[in-house]
GROMACS .gro file of C-alpha atoms in nm:
model
  384
    1MET     CA    1  -0.065  -6.683  -6.191
    2ASN     CA    2  -0.305  -6.837  -5.945
    3LEU     CA    3  -0.060  -7.120  -5.877
    4THR     CA    4   0.298  -7.084  -5.767
    5ALA     CA    5   0.563  -7.190  -6.017
    6SER     CA    6   0.625  -7.514  -5.827
    7GLU     CA    7   0.252  -7.589  -5.811
    8LEU     CA    8   0.216  -7.528  -6.184
    9ALA     CA    9   0.514  -7.753  -6.256
   10ALA     CA   10   0.363  -8.027  -6.038
   11ALA     CA   11   0.028  -7.993  -6.218
   12PHE     CA   12   0.211  -8.024  -6.551
   13THR     CA   13   0.384  -8.342  -6.437
   14GLU     CA   14   0.055  -8.489  -6.324
   15ARG     CA   15  -0.112  -8.403  -6.654
   16PHE     CA   16   0.163  -8.495  -6.900
   17GLY     CA   17   0.356  -8.758  -6.705
   18ASP     CA   18   0.693  -8.582  -6.700
   19GLU     CA   19   0.843  -8.265  -6.554
   20PRO     CA   20   0.834  -7.941  -6.757
   21ALA     CA   21   1.152  -7.782  -6.885
   22GLY     CA   22   1.051  -7.469  -6.697
   23VAL     CA   23   0.780  -7.220  -6.608
   24TRP     CA   24   0.739  -6.885  -6.780
   25SER     CA   25   0.499  -6.600  -6.704
   26ALA     CA   26   0.374  -6.278  -6.859
   27PRO     CA   27   0.169  -6.002  -6.697
   28GLY     CA   28  -0.157  -5.847  -6.798
   29ARG     CA   29  -0.162  -5.474  -6.839
   30VAL     CA   30  -0.352  -5.163  -6.745
   31ASN     CA   31  -0.353  -4.886  -6.999
   32LEU     CA   32  -0.301  -4.575  -6.791
   33ILE     CA   33  -0.403  -4.351  -7.080
   34GLY     CA   34  -0.415  -4.368  -7.459
   35GLU     CA   35  -0.714  -4.571  -7.576
   36HIS     CA   36  -0.756  -4.682  -7.939
   37THR     CA   37  -0.457  -4.471  -8.037
   38ASP     CA   38  -0.232  -4.772  -8.097
   39TYR     CA   39  -0.376  -4.883  -8.430
   40ASN     CA   40  -0.377  -4.518  -8.538
   41ASP     CA   41   0.005  -4.507  -8.518
   42GLY     CA   42  -0.023  -4.295  -8.203
   43PHE     CA   43   0.099  -4.298  -7.846
   44VAL     CA   44   0.002  -4.513  -7.549
   45LEU     CA   45   0.107  -4.534  -7.185
   46PRO     CA   46   0.033  -4.880  -7.041
   47PHE     CA   47   0.202  -5.065  -6.758
   48ALA     CA   48   0.243  -5.432  -6.679
   49ILE     CA   49   0.047  -5.536  -6.370
   50ASN     CA   50   0.108  -5.778  -6.085
   51HIS     CA   51  -0.142  -6.030  -6.225
   52SER     CA   52   0.001  -6.276  -6.475
   53THR     CA   53  -0.043  -6.581  -6.693
   54GLY     CA   54   0.195  -6.869  -6.640
   55VAL     CA   55   0.287  -7.156  -6.869
   56ALA     CA   56   0.470  -7.475  -6.781
   57ALA     CA   57   0.624  -7.618  -7.095
   58ARG     CA   58   0.853  -7.879  -7.240
   59SER     CA   59   0.958  -7.949  -7.595
   60ARG     CA   60   0.869  -8.266  -7.780
   61SER     CA   61   1.058  -8.472  -8.037
   62ASP     CA   62   0.774  -8.444  -8.291
   63ARG     CA   63   0.575  -8.154  -8.439
   64THR     CA   64   0.273  -8.196  -8.210
   65VAL     CA   65   0.147  -7.930  -7.971
   66ARG     CA   66  -0.072  -8.022  -7.677
   67VAL     CA   67  -0.216  -7.739  -7.471
   68CYS     CA   68  -0.449  -7.733  -7.172
   69SER     CA   69  -0.521  -7.508  -6.876
   70THR     CA   70  -0.557  -7.548  -6.501
   71PHE     CA   71  -0.919  -7.436  -6.539
   72ALA     CA   72  -1.002  -7.743  -6.751
   73PRO     CA   73  -0.700  -7.977  -6.723
   74ASN     CA   74  -0.873  -8.265  -6.903
   75ASP     CA   75  -0.965  -8.048  -7.202
   76VAL     CA   76  -0.654  -8.089  -7.417
   77VAL     CA   77  -0.628  -7.923  -7.757
   78GLN     CA   78  -0.385  -8.098  -7.989
   79ALA     CA   79  -0.251  -7.970  -8.320
   80ASP     CA   80   0.023  -8.032  -8.574
   81LEU     CA   81   0.259  -7.735  -8.602
   82ASP     CA   82   0.305  -7.791  -8.974
   83THR     CA   83  -0.066  -7.774  -9.054
   84LEU     CA   84  -0.167  -7.494  -8.818
   85ALA     CA   85  -0.345  -7.214  -9.003
   86PRO     CA   86  -0.598  -6.937  -8.937
   87GLY     CA   87  -0.951  -7.069  -8.915
   88LYS     CA   88  -0.851  -7.415  -8.792
   89ILE     CA   89  -0.852  -7.343  -8.417
   90ASP     CA   90  -1.141  -7.193  -8.222
   91GLY     CA   91  -1.173  -7.063  -7.867
   92TRP     CA   92  -0.901  -6.977  -7.620
   93ALA     CA   93  -0.651  -7.222  -7.769
   94ALA     CA   94  -0.624  -6.996  -8.076
   95TYR     CA   95  -0.406  -6.763  -7.867
   96PRO     CA   96  -0.123  -7.000  -7.767
   97LEU     CA   97  -0.141  -7.198  -8.091
   98GLY     CA   98  -0.156  -6.873  -8.284
   99VAL     CA   99   0.176  -6.769  -8.131
  100LEU     CA  100   0.342  -7.092  -8.247
  101TRP     CA  101   0.191  -7.046  -8.593
  102ALA     CA  102   0.320  -6.686  -8.599
  103VAL     CA  103   0.669  -6.802  -8.499
  104LYS     CA  104   0.669  -7.040  -8.796
  105ARG     CA  105   0.515  -6.776  -9.024
  106SER     CA  106   0.793  -6.535  -8.926
  107GLY     CA  107   1.057  -6.779  -9.046
  108TYR     CA  108   1.157  -6.949  -8.722
  109ARG     CA  109   1.118  -7.309  -8.615
  110SER     CA  110   0.949  -7.395  -8.288
  111PRO     CA  111   0.964  -7.748  -8.153
  112GLY     CA  112   0.655  -7.944  -8.071
  113LEU     CA  113   0.545  -7.851  -7.720
  114ASP     CA  114   0.335  -7.960  -7.425
  115LEU     CA  115   0.185  -7.657  -7.252
  116LEU     CA  116  -0.013  -7.611  -6.930
  117ILE     CA  117  -0.160  -7.264  -6.880
  118ASP     CA  118  -0.257  -7.092  -6.554
  119SER     CA  119  -0.366  -6.732  -6.507
  120SER     CA  120  -0.476  -6.471  -6.255
  121VAL     CA  121  -0.555  -6.207  -6.519
  122PRO     CA  122  -0.933  -6.158  -6.532
  123VAL     CA  123  -1.076  -6.255  -6.870
  124GLY     CA  124  -1.286  -5.994  -7.051
  125ALA     CA  125  -1.197  -5.715  -6.810
  126GLY     CA  126  -0.985  -5.510  -7.048
  127LEU     CA  127  -0.661  -5.610  -6.872
  128SER     CA  128  -0.531  -5.799  -7.175
  129SER     CA  129  -0.553  -6.156  -7.059
  130SER     CA  130  -0.507  -6.249  -7.425
  131ALA     CA  131  -0.171  -6.073  -7.462
  132ALA     CA  132  -0.053  -6.219  -7.130
  133LEU     CA  133  -0.128  -6.567  -7.266
  134GLU     CA  134   0.041  -6.491  -7.598
  135CYS     CA  135   0.351  -6.345  -7.437
  136ALA     CA  136   0.393  -6.625  -7.184
  137VAL     CA  137   0.385  -6.881  -7.466
  138ALA     CA  138   0.610  -6.664  -7.682
  139VAL     CA  139   0.889  -6.637  -7.426
  140ALA     CA  140   0.864  -7.009  -7.348
  141ALA     CA  141   0.881  -7.105  -7.716
  142ASN     CA  142   1.165  -6.860  -7.770
  143ASP     CA  143   1.372  -7.016  -7.493
  144LEU     CA  144   1.294  -7.375  -7.584
  145SER     CA  145   1.372  -7.322  -7.952
  146ASP     CA  146   1.685  -7.113  -7.897
  147ALA     CA  147   1.548  -6.872  -8.159
  148ASN     CA  148   1.694  -6.575  -7.967
  149LEU     CA  149   1.415  -6.346  -8.079
  150SER     CA  150   1.428  -5.993  -7.941
  151ARG     CA  151   1.148  -5.848  -7.732
  152SER     CA  152   1.037  -5.631  -8.024
  153GLU     CA  153   1.023  -5.939  -8.248
  154LEU     CA  154   0.813  -6.121  -7.988
  155VAL     CA  155   0.577  -5.822  -7.976
  156ALA     CA  156   0.527  -5.852  -8.352
  157ILE     CA  157   0.468  -6.227  -8.324
  158GLY     CA  158   0.201  -6.175  -8.057
  159GLN     CA  159   0.025  -5.916  -8.270
  160LEU     CA  160   0.037  -6.141  -8.577
  161ALA     CA  161  -0.117  -6.425  -8.378
  162GLU     CA  162  -0.399  -6.207  -8.249
  163ASN     CA  163  -0.469  -6.037  -8.582
  164ASP     CA  164  -0.455  -6.339  -8.812
  165MET     CA  165  -0.520  -6.648  -8.600
  166VAL     CA  166  -0.770  -6.501  -8.353
  167GLY     CA  167  -0.912  -6.241  -8.591
  168ALA     CA  168  -0.888  -5.943  -8.354
  169PRO     CA  169  -0.766  -5.622  -8.528
  170THR     CA  170  -0.551  -5.503  -8.236
  171GLY     CA  171  -0.230  -5.302  -8.230
  172THR     CA  172   0.092  -5.370  -8.041
  173MET     CA  173   0.022  -5.197  -7.712
  174ASP     CA  174  -0.079  -5.501  -7.510
  175GLN     CA  175   0.212  -5.720  -7.609
  176SER     CA  176   0.454  -5.429  -7.564
  177ALA     CA  177   0.338  -5.368  -7.208
  178SER     CA  178   0.356  -5.738  -7.121
  179LEU     CA  179   0.703  -5.786  -7.268
  180LEU     CA  180   0.869  -5.450  -7.195
  181GLY     CA  181   0.726  -5.349  -6.857
  182GLU     CA  182   0.933  -5.294  -6.544
  183ALA     CA  183   0.832  -5.258  -6.182
  184GLY     CA  184   0.756  -4.900  -6.083
  185HIS     CA  185   0.729  -4.779  -6.442
  186ALA     CA  186   0.487  -4.729  -6.729
  187VAL     CA  187   0.583  -4.792  -7.091
  188PHE     CA  188   0.556  -4.492  -7.322
  189LEU     CA  189   0.517  -4.643  -7.667
  190ASP     CA  190   0.524  -4.479  -8.008
  191CYS     CA  191   0.311  -4.723  -8.205
  192ARG     CA  192   0.445  -4.606  -8.541
  193SER     CA  193   0.816  -4.632  -8.478
  194ARG     CA  194   0.774  -4.907  -8.213
  195GLU     CA  195   1.019  -4.708  -8.000
  196SER     CA  196   0.950  -4.717  -7.627
  197ARG     CA  197   1.087  -4.580  -7.306
  198LEU     CA  198   1.010  -4.631  -6.941
  199VAL     CA  199   0.841  -4.353  -6.746
  200PRO     CA  200   0.847  -4.350  -6.364
  201LEU     CA  201   0.516  -4.452  -6.208
  202ASP     CA  202   0.589  -4.481  -5.838
  203LEU     CA  203   0.242  -4.527  -5.695
  204GLU     CA  204   0.351  -4.672  -5.362
  205GLY     CA  205   0.611  -4.403  -5.303
  206SER     CA  206   0.350  -4.138  -5.374
  207GLY     CA  207   0.098  -4.281  -5.128
  208LEU     CA  208  -0.135  -4.378  -5.411
  209GLU     CA  209  -0.315  -4.683  -5.541
  210LEU     CA  210  -0.464  -4.761  -5.877
  211LEU     CA  211  -0.789  -4.948  -5.835
  212VAL     CA  212  -0.916  -5.172  -6.112
  213MET     CA  213  -1.294  -5.177  -6.111
  214ASP     CA  214  -1.396  -5.480  -6.317
  215THR     CA  215  -1.759  -5.435  -6.417
  216ARG     CA  216  -1.777  -5.806  -6.509
  217VAL     CA  217  -1.940  -5.707  -6.837
  218SER     CA  218  -1.732  -5.907  -7.082
  219HIS     CA  219  -1.614  -5.771  -7.414
  220SER     CA  220  -1.445  -5.913  -7.721
  221HIS     CA  221  -1.197  -5.741  -7.954
  222SER     CA  222  -1.281  -5.973  -8.240
  223THR     CA  223  -1.644  -5.869  -8.271
  224GLY     CA  224  -1.864  -5.567  -8.316
  225GLY     CA  225  -1.777  -5.221  -8.201
  226TYR     CA  226  -1.400  -5.245  -8.190
  227ALA     CA  227  -1.373  -5.319  -8.561
  228ALA     CA  228  -1.630  -5.050  -8.641
  229ARG     CA  229  -1.428  -4.788  -8.455
  230ARG     CA  230  -1.117  -4.891  -8.640
  231ARG     CA  231  -1.295  -4.849  -8.973
  232SER     CA  232  -1.411  -4.502  -8.869
  233CYS     CA  233  -1.054  -4.403  -8.789
  234GLU     CA  234  -0.929  -4.531  -9.124
  235LEU     CA  235  -1.203  -4.339  -9.302
  236GLY     CA  236  -1.119  -4.022  -9.111
  237ALA     CA  237  -0.751  -4.048  -9.201
  238GLU     CA  238  -0.835  -4.111  -9.567
  239LEU     CA  239  -1.067  -3.811  -9.589
  240MET     CA  240  -0.814  -3.590  -9.413
  241GLY     CA  241  -0.541  -3.702  -9.651
  242VAL     CA  242  -0.302  -3.840  -9.390
  243PRO     CA  243  -0.147  -4.188  -9.347
  244ALA     CA  244  -0.296  -4.222  -8.997
  245LEU     CA  245  -0.472  -4.007  -8.738
  246ARG     CA  246  -0.137  -3.983  -8.560
  247ASP     CA  247  -0.049  -3.723  -8.826
  248LEU     CA  248  -0.322  -3.481  -8.714
  249SER     CA  249  -0.288  -3.232  -8.429
  250VAL     CA  250  -0.549  -3.055  -8.223
  251ARG     CA  251  -0.503  -2.757  -8.455
  252ASP     CA  252  -0.635  -2.969  -8.745
  253LEU     CA  253  -0.968  -3.039  -8.579
  254ALA     CA  254  -1.131  -2.721  -8.708
  255GLU     CA  255  -1.060  -2.831  -9.066
  256ALA     CA  256  -1.175  -3.184  -8.986
  257ALA     CA  257  -1.509  -3.055  -8.859
  258GLY     CA  258  -1.579  -2.908  -9.203
  259LEU     CA  259  -1.476  -3.220  -9.399
  260LEU     CA  260  -1.610  -3.513  -9.198
  261ASP     CA  261  -1.957  -3.630  -9.111
  262GLU     CA  262  -2.049  -3.571  -8.749
  263GLU     CA  263  -1.985  -3.926  -8.626
  264THR     CA  264  -1.651  -3.967  -8.803
  265PHE     CA  265  -1.541  -3.627  -8.673
  266ARG     CA  266  -1.610  -3.730  -8.316
  267ARG     CA  267  -1.413  -4.052  -8.363
  268VAL     CA  268  -1.123  -3.851  -8.504
  269ARG     CA  269  -1.143  -3.592  -8.228
  270HIS     CA  270  -1.106  -3.860  -7.964
  271ILE     CA  271  -0.793  -4.003  -8.122
  272VAL     CA  272  -0.630  -3.663  -8.178
  273THR     CA  273  -0.699  -3.534  -7.827
  274GLU     CA  274  -0.612  -3.869  -7.668
  275ASN     CA  275  -0.271  -3.865  -7.834
  276ALA     CA  276  -0.216  -3.521  -7.684
  277ARG     CA  277  -0.326  -3.645  -7.341
  278VAL     CA  278  -0.076  -3.931  -7.350
  279GLN     CA  279   0.209  -3.692  -7.418
  280ASP     CA  280   0.083  -3.460  -7.145
  281ALA     CA  281   0.067  -3.754  -6.904
  282VAL     CA  282   0.432  -3.841  -6.972
  283ASP     CA  283   0.528  -3.480  -6.894
  284VAL     CA  284   0.318  -3.482  -6.577
  285LEU     CA  285   0.470  -3.806  -6.450
  286THR     CA  286   0.820  -3.682  -6.524
  287ASP     CA  287   0.776  -3.337  -6.370
  288LYS     CA  288   0.511  -3.374  -6.098
  289GLY     CA  289   0.446  -3.742  -6.031
  290PRO     CA  290   0.135  -3.960  -6.055
  291GLY     CA  291  -0.070  -3.754  -5.812
  292ALA     CA  292  -0.116  -3.489  -6.081
  293LEU     CA  293  -0.273  -3.721  -6.339
  294GLY     CA  294  -0.632  -3.697  -6.222
  295GLN     CA  295  -0.776  -3.444  -6.465
  296LEU     CA  296  -0.618  -3.614  -6.765
  297LEU     CA  297  -0.784  -3.941  -6.664
  298ASN     CA  298  -1.120  -3.770  -6.628
  299THR     CA  299  -1.107  -3.595  -6.965
  300SER     CA  300  -0.993  -3.918  -7.131
  301HIS     CA  301  -1.301  -4.096  -7.002
  302ALA     CA  302  -1.531  -3.817  -7.116
  303SER     CA  303  -1.381  -3.841  -7.464
  304MET     CA  304  -1.430  -4.217  -7.479
  305ARG     CA  305  -1.784  -4.183  -7.349
  306ASP     CA  306  -1.899  -3.899  -7.573
  307ASP     CA  307  -1.679  -3.896  -7.883
  308PHE     CA  308  -1.569  -4.257  -7.929
  309GLU     CA  309  -1.882  -4.401  -7.762
  310ILE     CA  310  -1.719  -4.711  -7.617
  311SER     CA  311  -1.826  -4.675  -7.255
  312SER     CA  312  -2.125  -4.837  -7.088
  313ALA     CA  313  -2.364  -4.762  -6.805
  314GLU     CA  314  -2.156  -4.980  -6.572
  315LEU     CA  315  -1.827  -4.812  -6.666
  316ASP     CA  316  -1.976  -4.464  -6.631
  317THR     CA  317  -2.118  -4.554  -6.291
  318ALA     CA  318  -1.781  -4.682  -6.173
  319VAL     CA  319  -1.595  -4.373  -6.296
  320ASP     CA  320  -1.847  -4.114  -6.174
  321THR     CA  321  -1.889  -4.279  -5.834
  322ALA     CA  322  -1.516  -4.318  -5.780
  323VAL     CA  323  -1.451  -3.950  -5.849
  324SER     CA  324  -1.742  -3.842  -5.629
  325ALA     CA  325  -1.607  -4.064  -5.348
  326GLY     CA  326  -1.263  -3.902  -5.353
  327ALA     CA  327  -1.063  -4.055  -5.640
  328LEU     CA  328  -0.815  -3.813  -5.797
  329GLY     CA  329  -0.928  -3.928  -6.140
  330ALA     CA  330  -1.084  -4.225  -6.315
  331ARG     CA  331  -1.142  -4.363  -6.663
  332MET     CA  332  -1.244  -4.679  -6.840
  333THR     CA  333  -0.947  -4.877  -6.967
  334GLY     CA  334  -0.917  -5.125  -7.251
  335GLY     CA  335  -1.114  -5.162  -7.570
  336GLY     CA  336  -1.446  -5.066  -7.417
  337PHE     CA  337  -1.803  -5.200  -7.440
  338GLY     CA  338  -1.752  -5.354  -7.096
  339GLY     CA  339  -1.444  -5.453  -6.905
  340ALA     CA  340  -1.285  -5.241  -6.638
  341ALA     CA  341  -1.232  -4.885  -6.527
  342ILE     CA  342  -0.943  -4.755  -6.320
  343ALA     CA  343  -0.940  -4.505  -6.037
  344LEU     CA  344  -0.634  -4.323  -5.903
  345VAL     CA  345  -0.684  -4.290  -5.528
  346ARG     CA  346  -0.493  -4.193  -5.219
  347SER     CA  347  -0.412  -4.508  -5.026
  348GLU     CA  348  -0.617  -4.396  -4.729
  349ASP     CA  349  -0.922  -4.346  -4.953
  350SER     CA  350  -0.901  -4.679  -5.133
  351ALA     CA  351  -1.148  -4.875  -4.919
  352ALA     CA  352  -1.405  -4.593  -4.916
  353VAL     CA  353  -1.392  -4.554  -5.294
  354ALA     CA  354  -1.426  -4.928  -5.350
  355ASP     CA  355  -1.720  -4.944  -5.111
  356ALA     CA  356  -1.894  -4.652  -5.277
  357VAL     CA  357  -1.861  -4.808  -5.622
  358THR     CA  358  -1.992  -5.143  -5.498
  359ARG     CA  359  -2.292  -4.975  -5.336
  360ALA     CA  360  -2.362  -4.775  -5.653
  361PHE     CA  361  -2.368  -5.096  -5.858
  362THR     CA  362  -2.610  -5.254  -5.612
  363SER     CA  363  -2.837  -4.951  -5.630
  364ALA     CA  364  -2.835  -4.959  -6.010
  365GLY     CA  365  -2.911  -5.332  -6.022
  366PHE     CA  366  -2.578  -5.420  -6.183
  367THR     CA  367  -2.377  -5.732  -6.114
  368ALA     CA  368  -2.139  -5.663  -5.826
  369PRO     CA  369  -1.799  -5.538  -5.953
  370VAL     CA  370  -1.466  -5.694  -5.865
  371ILE     CA  371  -1.233  -5.422  -5.733
  372PHE     CA  372  -0.864  -5.465  -5.660
  373PRO     CA  373  -0.543  -5.259  -5.663
  374VAL     CA  374  -0.265  -5.312  -5.916
  375LEU     CA  375   0.100  -5.208  -5.922
  376PRO     CA  376   0.343  -5.169  -6.213
  377ALA     CA  377   0.525  -5.499  -6.249
  378SER     CA  378   0.807  -5.651  -6.451
  379GLY     CA  379   0.748  -5.797  -6.795
  380ALA     CA  380   0.742  -6.151  -6.929
  381GLY     CA  381   1.018  -6.397  -6.856
  382ARG     CA  382   1.124  -6.730  -6.718
  383VAL     CA  383   1.024  -6.803  -6.359
  384THR     CA  384   1.199  -7.138  -6.307
   0.00000   0.00000   0.00000
């Protein structure tokens, strides 16, 4: 949140003429490792970050929803809960309204609501600003409706909203990180069983920082390459005779090379090896701590660059420069085709790495990146 809870509540009162029932927030996320494995029933290792989306909300006596944001407080989107449906709402409002539609679609009744949104999660950077928005609205609606939905049920509602209302074919990783995260920990998620557990990620105690390097090249999950990669994965699983690529191991890649066309094989190889890297990362964090993650981050980026082909010149420049300047490891994070990369650095090297990346972008003629550290934070909940 850019505003404090009290500031957001005051802005709500000014906009809607009455005080909100409360303020709720949900964090964005960084995916430490495990990219595009979620919709392949695989493993991911994200963590909630200390940048969040807040929502001030109150229930109404009718079935109307009014939603606006602090970025355009006079731009109010209004809808009837009973007539909400996919295809009827465009733009950013599809995310919060999609959550309320998904609550109804899942068999629960949400009251009409007034909502004012505020956020400090960069949009289009691969830090899941969309899931932060969905989860903030979901926990607010859950509390105000007394539905008593579990966190896992709210994860499913967020995914349904994004898949059907927004039209983005995403998995459950983003919502899981935003709802299940805890300070000082990453969330190890099995995307098939939906089982999760917390894994220690004590960056501060290890003298480390994780730098987000936002290239400011925006991306969108609902268009283009993301959907194409998903189709390639589904084709690879079908041709290999398995329910999902999760069911293949590194040992199966030799057989896959003989059955698949060259492009599909490379897509499959990324998913299979990335699943293995996630499990290796959990072991490393448990046994050795975050300082030993560097090589796994580097090989993950190479796989996304060469096999899955979702990197970009800006992302590669950020990753390569960070490692050359002293980062322990670096990789792009998020869906790709823009967005952000992350670099694991010793705290004393943070400024030098950030400066080197900024200078490299200037030399290449790219838009200046936005670089900032993040820490593992707690998940979504009520603030006031």
